[in-house]
PDB file of C-alpha atoms in Angstrom:
ATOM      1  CA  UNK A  61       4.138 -44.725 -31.640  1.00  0.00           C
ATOM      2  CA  UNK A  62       5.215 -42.118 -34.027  1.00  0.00           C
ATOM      3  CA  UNK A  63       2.332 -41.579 -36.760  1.00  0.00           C
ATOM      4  CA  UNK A  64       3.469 -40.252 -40.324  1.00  0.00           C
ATOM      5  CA  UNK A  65       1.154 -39.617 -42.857  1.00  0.00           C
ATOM      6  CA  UNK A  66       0.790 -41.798 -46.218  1.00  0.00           C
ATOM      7  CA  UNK A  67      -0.267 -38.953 -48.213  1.00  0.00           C
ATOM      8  CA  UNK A  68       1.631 -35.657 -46.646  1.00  0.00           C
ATOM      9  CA  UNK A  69       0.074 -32.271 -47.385  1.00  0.00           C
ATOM     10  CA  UNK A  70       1.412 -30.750 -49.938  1.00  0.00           C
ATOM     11  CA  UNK A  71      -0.945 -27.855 -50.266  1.00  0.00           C
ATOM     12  CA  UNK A  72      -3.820 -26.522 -48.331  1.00  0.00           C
ATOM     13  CA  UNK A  73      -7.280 -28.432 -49.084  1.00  0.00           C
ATOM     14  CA  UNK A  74      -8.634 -25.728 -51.616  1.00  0.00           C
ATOM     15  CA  UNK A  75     -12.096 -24.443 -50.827  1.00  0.00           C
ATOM     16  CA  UNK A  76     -14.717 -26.451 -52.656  1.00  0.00           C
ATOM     17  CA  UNK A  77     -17.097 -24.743 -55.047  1.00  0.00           C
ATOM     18  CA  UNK A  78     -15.190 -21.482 -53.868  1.00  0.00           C
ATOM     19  CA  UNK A  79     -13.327 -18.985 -56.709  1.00  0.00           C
ATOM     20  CA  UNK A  80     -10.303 -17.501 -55.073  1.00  0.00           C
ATOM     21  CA  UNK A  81      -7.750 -14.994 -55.796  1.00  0.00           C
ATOM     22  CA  UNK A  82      -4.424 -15.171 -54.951  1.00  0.00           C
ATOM     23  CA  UNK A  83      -3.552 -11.802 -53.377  1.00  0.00           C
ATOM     24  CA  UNK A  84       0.377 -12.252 -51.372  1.00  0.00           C
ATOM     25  CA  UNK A  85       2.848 -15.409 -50.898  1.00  0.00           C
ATOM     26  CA  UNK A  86       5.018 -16.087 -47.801  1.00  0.00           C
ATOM     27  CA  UNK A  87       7.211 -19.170 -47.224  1.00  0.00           C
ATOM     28  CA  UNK A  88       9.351 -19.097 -44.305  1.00  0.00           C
ATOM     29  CA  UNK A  89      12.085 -22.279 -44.082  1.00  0.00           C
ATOM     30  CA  UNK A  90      13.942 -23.128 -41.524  1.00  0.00           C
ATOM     31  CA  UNK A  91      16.891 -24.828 -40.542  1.00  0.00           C
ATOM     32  CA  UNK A  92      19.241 -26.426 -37.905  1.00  0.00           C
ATOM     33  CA  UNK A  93      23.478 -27.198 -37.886  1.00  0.00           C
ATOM     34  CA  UNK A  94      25.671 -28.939 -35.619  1.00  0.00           C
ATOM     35  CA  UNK A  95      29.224 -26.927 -35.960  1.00  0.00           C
ATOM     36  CA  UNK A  96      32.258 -28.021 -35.903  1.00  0.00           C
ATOM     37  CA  UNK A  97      33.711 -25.151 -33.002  1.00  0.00           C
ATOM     38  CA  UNK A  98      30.951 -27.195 -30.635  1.00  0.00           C
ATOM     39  CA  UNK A  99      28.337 -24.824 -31.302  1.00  0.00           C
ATOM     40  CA  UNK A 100      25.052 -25.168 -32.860  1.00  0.00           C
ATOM     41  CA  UNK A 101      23.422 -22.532 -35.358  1.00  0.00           C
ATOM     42  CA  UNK A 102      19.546 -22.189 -36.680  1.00  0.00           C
ATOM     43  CA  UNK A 103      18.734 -20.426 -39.834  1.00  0.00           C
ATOM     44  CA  UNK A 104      15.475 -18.769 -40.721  1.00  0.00           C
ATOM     45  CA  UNK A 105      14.778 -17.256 -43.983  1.00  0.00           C
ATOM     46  CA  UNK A 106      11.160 -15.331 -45.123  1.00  0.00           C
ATOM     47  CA  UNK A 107      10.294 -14.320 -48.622  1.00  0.00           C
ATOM     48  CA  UNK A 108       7.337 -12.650 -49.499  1.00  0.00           C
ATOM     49  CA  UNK A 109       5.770 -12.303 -53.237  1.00  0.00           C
ATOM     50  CA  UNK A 110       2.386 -10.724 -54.690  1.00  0.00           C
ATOM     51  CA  UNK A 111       1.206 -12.220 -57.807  1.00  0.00           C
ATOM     52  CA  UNK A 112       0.880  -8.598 -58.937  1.00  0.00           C
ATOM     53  CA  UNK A 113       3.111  -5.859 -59.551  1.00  0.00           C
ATOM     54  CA  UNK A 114       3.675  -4.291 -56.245  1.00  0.00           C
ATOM     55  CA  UNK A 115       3.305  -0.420 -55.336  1.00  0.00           C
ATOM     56  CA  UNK A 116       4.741  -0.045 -51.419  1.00  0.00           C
ATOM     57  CA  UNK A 117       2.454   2.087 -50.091  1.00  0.00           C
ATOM     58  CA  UNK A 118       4.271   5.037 -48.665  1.00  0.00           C
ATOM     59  CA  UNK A 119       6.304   5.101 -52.502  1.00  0.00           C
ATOM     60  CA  UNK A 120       9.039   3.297 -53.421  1.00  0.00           C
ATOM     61  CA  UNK A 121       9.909   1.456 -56.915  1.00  0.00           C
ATOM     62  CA  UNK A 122       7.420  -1.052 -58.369  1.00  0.00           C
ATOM     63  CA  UNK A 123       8.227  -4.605 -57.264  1.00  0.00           C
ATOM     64  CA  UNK A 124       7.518  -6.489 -60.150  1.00  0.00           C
ATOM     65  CA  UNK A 125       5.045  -9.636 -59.929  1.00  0.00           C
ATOM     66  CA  UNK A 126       6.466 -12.473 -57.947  1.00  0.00           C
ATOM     67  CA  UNK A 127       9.849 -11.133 -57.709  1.00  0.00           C
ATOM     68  CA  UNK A 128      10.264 -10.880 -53.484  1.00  0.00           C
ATOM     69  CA  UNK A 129       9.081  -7.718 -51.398  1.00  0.00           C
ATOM     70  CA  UNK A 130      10.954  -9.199 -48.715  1.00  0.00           C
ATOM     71  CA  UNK A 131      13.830 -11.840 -48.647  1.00  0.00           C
ATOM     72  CA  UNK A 132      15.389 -11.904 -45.314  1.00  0.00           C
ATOM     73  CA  UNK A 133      16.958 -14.444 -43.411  1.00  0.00           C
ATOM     74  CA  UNK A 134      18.667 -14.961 -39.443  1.00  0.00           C
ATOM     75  CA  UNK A 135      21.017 -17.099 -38.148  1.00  0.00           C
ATOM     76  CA  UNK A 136      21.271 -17.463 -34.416  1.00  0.00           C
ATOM     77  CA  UNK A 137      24.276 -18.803 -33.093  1.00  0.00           C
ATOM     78  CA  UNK A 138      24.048 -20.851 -29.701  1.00  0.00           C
ATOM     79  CA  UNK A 139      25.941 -23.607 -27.472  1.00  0.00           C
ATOM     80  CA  UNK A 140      24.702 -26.521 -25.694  1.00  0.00           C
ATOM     81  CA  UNK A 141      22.710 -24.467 -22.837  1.00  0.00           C
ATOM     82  CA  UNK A 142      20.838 -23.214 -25.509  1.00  0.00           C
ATOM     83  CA  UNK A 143      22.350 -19.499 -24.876  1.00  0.00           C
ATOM     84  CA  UNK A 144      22.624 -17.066 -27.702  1.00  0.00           C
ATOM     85  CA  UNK A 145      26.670 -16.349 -28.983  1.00  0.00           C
ATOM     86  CA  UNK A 146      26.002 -15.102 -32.117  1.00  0.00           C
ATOM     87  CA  UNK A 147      23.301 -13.228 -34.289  1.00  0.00           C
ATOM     88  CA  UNK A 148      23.403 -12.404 -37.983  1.00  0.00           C
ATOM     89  CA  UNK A 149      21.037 -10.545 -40.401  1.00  0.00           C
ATOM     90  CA  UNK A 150      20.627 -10.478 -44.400  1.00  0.00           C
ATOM     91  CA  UNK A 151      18.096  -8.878 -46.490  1.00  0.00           C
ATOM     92  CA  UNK A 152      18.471  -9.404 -50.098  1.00  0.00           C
ATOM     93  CA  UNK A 153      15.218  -7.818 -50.704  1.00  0.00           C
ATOM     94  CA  UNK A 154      13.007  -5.099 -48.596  1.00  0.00           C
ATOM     95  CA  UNK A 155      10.290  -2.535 -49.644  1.00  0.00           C
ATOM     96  CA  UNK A 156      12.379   0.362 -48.476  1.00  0.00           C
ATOM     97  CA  UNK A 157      15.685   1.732 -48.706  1.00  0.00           C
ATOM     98  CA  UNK A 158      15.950   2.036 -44.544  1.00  0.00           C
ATOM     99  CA  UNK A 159      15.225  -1.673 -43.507  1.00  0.00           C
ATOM    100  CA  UNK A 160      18.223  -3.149 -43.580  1.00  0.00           C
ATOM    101  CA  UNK A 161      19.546  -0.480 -41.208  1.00  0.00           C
ATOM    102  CA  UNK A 162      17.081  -2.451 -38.452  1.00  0.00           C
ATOM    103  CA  UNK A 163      19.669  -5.624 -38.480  1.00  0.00           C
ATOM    104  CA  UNK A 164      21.895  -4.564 -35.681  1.00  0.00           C
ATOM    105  CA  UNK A 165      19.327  -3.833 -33.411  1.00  0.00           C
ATOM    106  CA  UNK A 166      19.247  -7.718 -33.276  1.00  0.00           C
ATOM    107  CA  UNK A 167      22.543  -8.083 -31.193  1.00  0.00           C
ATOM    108  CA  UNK A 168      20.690  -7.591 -28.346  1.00  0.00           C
ATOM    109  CA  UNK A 169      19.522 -10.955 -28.182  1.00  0.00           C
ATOM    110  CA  UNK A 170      23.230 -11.748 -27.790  1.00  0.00           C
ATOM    111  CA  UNK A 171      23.749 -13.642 -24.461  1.00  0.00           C
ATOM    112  CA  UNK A 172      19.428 -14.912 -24.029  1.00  0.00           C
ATOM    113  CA  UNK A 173      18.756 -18.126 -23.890  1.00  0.00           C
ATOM    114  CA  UNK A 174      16.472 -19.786 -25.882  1.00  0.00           C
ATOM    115  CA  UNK A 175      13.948 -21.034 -23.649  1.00  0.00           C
ATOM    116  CA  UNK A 176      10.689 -20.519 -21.446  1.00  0.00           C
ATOM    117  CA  UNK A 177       9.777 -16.697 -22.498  1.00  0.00           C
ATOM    118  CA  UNK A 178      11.711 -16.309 -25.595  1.00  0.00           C
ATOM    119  CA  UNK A 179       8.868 -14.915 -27.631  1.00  0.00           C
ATOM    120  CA  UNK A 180       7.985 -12.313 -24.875  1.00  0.00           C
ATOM    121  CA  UNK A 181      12.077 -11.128 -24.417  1.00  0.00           C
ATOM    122  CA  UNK A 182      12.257 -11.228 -27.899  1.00  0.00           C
ATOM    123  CA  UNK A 183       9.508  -8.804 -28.717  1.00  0.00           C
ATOM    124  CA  UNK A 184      10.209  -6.841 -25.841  1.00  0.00           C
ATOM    125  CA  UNK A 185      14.132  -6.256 -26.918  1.00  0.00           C
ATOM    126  CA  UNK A 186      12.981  -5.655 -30.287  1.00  0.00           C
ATOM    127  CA  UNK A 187       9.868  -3.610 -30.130  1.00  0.00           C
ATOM    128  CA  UNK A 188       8.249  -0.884 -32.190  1.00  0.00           C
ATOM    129  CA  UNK A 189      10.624   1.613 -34.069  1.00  0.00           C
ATOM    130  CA  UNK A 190      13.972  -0.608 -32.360  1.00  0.00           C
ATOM    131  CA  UNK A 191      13.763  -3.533 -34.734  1.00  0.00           C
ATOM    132  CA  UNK A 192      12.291  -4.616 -37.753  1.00  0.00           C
ATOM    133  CA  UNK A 193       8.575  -7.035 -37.930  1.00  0.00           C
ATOM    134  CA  UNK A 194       9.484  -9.302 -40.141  1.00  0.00           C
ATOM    135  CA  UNK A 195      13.358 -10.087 -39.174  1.00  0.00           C
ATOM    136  CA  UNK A 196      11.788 -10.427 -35.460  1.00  0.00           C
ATOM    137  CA  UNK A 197       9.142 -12.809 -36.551  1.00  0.00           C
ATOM    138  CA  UNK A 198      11.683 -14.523 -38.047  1.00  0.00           C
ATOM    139  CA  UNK A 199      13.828 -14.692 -34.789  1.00  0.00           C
ATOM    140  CA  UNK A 200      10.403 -15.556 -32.505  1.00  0.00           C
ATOM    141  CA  UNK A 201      10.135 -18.821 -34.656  1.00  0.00           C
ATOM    142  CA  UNK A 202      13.749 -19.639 -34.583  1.00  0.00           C
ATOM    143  CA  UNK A 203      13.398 -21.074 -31.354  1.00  0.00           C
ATOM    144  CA  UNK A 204      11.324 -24.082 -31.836  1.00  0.00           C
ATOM    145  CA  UNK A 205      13.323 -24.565 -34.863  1.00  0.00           C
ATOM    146  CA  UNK A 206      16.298 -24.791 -32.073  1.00  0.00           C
ATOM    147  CA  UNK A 207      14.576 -26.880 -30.269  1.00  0.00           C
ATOM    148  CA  UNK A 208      13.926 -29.410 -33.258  1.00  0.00           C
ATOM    149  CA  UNK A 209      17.616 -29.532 -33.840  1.00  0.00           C
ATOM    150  CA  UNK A 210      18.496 -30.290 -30.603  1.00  0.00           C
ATOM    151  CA  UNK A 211      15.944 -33.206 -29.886  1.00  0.00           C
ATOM    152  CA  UNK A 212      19.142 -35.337 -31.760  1.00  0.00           C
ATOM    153  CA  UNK A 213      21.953 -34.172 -29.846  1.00  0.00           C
ATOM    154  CA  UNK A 214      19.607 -34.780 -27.004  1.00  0.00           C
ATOM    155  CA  UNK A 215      18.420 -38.365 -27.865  1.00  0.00           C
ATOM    156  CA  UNK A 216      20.279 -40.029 -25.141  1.00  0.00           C
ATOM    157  CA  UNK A 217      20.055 -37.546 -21.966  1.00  0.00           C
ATOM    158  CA  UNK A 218      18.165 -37.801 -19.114  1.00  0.00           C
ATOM    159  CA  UNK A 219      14.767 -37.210 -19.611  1.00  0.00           C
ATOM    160  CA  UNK A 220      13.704 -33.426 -17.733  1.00  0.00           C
ATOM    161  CA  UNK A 221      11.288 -33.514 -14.545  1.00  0.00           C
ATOM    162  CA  UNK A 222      10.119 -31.391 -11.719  1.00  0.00           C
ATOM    163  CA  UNK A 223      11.230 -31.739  -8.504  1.00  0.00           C
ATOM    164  CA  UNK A 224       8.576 -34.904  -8.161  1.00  0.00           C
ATOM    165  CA  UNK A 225       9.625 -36.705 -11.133  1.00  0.00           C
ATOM    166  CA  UNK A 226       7.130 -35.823 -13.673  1.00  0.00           C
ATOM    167  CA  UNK A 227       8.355 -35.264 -17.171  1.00  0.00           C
ATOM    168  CA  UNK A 228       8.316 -31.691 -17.852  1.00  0.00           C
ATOM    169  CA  UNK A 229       6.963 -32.787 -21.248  1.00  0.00           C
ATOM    170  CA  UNK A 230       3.531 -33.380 -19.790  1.00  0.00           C
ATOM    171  CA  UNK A 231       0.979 -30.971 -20.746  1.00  0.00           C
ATOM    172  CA  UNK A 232       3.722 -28.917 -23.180  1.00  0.00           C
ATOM    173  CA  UNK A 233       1.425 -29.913 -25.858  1.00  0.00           C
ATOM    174  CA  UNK A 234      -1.776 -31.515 -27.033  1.00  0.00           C
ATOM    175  CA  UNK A 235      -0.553 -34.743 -27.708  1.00  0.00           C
ATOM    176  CA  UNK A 236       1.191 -34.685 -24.381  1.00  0.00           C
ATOM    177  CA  UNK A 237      -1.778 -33.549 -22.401  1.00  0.00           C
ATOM    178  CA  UNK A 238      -1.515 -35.445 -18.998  1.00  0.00           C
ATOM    179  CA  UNK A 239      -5.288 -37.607 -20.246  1.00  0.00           C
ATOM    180  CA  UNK A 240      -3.945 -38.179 -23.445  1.00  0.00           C
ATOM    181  CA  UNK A 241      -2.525 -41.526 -24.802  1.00  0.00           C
ATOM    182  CA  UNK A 242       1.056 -40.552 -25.049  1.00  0.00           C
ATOM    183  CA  UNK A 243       1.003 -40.402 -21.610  1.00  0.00           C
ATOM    184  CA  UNK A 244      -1.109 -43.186 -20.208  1.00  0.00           C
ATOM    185  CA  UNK A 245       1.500 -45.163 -22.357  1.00  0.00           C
ATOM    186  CA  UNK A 246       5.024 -43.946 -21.481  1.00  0.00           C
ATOM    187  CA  UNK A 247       3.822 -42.581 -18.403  1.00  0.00           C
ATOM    188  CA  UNK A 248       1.075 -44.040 -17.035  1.00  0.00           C
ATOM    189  CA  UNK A 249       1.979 -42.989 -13.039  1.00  0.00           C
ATOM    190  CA  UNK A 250       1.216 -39.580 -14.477  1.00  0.00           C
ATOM    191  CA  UNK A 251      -1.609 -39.960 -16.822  1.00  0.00           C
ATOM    192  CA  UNK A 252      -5.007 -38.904 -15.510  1.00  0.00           C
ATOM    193  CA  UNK A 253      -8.324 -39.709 -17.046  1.00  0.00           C
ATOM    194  CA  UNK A 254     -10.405 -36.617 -18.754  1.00  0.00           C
ATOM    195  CA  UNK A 255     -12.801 -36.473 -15.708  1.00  0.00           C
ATOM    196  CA  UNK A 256     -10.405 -36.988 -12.762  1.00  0.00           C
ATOM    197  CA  UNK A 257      -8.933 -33.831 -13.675  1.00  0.00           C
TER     198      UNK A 257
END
């Protein structure tokens, strides 16, 4: 049973009896297409605002107050096995004059698939001076947003398992732990209790 929430969060519960100042504002959104060429694509764009006017701290102009220090988005490009055709960069908006010059050192994720490891490749492909921290931490997240797009076109496949049969969803996640009551319920040959772990 899928559980939504009557009363979705909207904000973060504030701290009671606690002043706080706002010091920096990020909002990342994501999302996922279906093309019409058979291919699928993901989007990911970042902004980031101070409530302040901003000074970047090796020089640079004054950002003013909640006009974006960075507004950057990526759109990966991929087909059905989830392997990487296509990647594409825009910054409307960076701190320095030199960032966007960081975007084509993306196109060597051109040809990985989006799986097990992504994170790690990604990082590694795209590390220190070769790529850019925020357009990569876009790019690292971009992959569950994949995989959220796909659980549609997937709907009515085969369910994945091992070699034995067990769902490869088991144990991916909390609520699929292999004691928990996801499991018991649409799998109960594989669910084990807590303490016969």
């Amino acid at each position: 049973m899928t559980h939504f929430s009557k009363h979705p969060l909207t904000s973060f519960p504030s701290t009671a009896g606690v002043a706080r100042e706002e010091l920096h504002f990020r909002r990342v959104d994501m999302r996922g297409f279906r093309r019409g060429d058979g291919l699928y694509e993901v989007e990911g764009h970042l902004t980031d605002r101070k409530p302040f006017d901003f000074i970047p701290s090796s020089g640079g102009d004054v950002v003013p107050a909640h006009t974006p220090v960075h507004d950057m988005s990526v759109r990966l490009v991929f087909d059905d096995q989830m392997i990487v055709r296509e990647v594409h960069a825009f910054s409307a908006s960076t701190p320095y004059a030199a960032c966007p010059a960081a975007a084509p050192a993306l196109q060597k994720l051109k040809g990985l698939p989006i799986a097990a490891g992504w994170s790690r490749e990604v990082r590694s492909r795209l590390a220190g001076a070769q790529g850019c921290t925020h357009l990569v931490e876009i790019v690292v997240q971009l992959a569950t947003a994949a995989y959220q797009s796909m659980t549609t076109v997937r709907a009515n496949q085969p369910l994945a398992v091992d070699s034995e049969g067990r769902p490869l969803k088991i144990d991916s996640c909390y609520a699929y732990r292999t004691e928990g009551e996801l499991v018991k319920l649409q799998w109960p040959r594989w669910h084990r209790p807590s303490d016969a772990r």
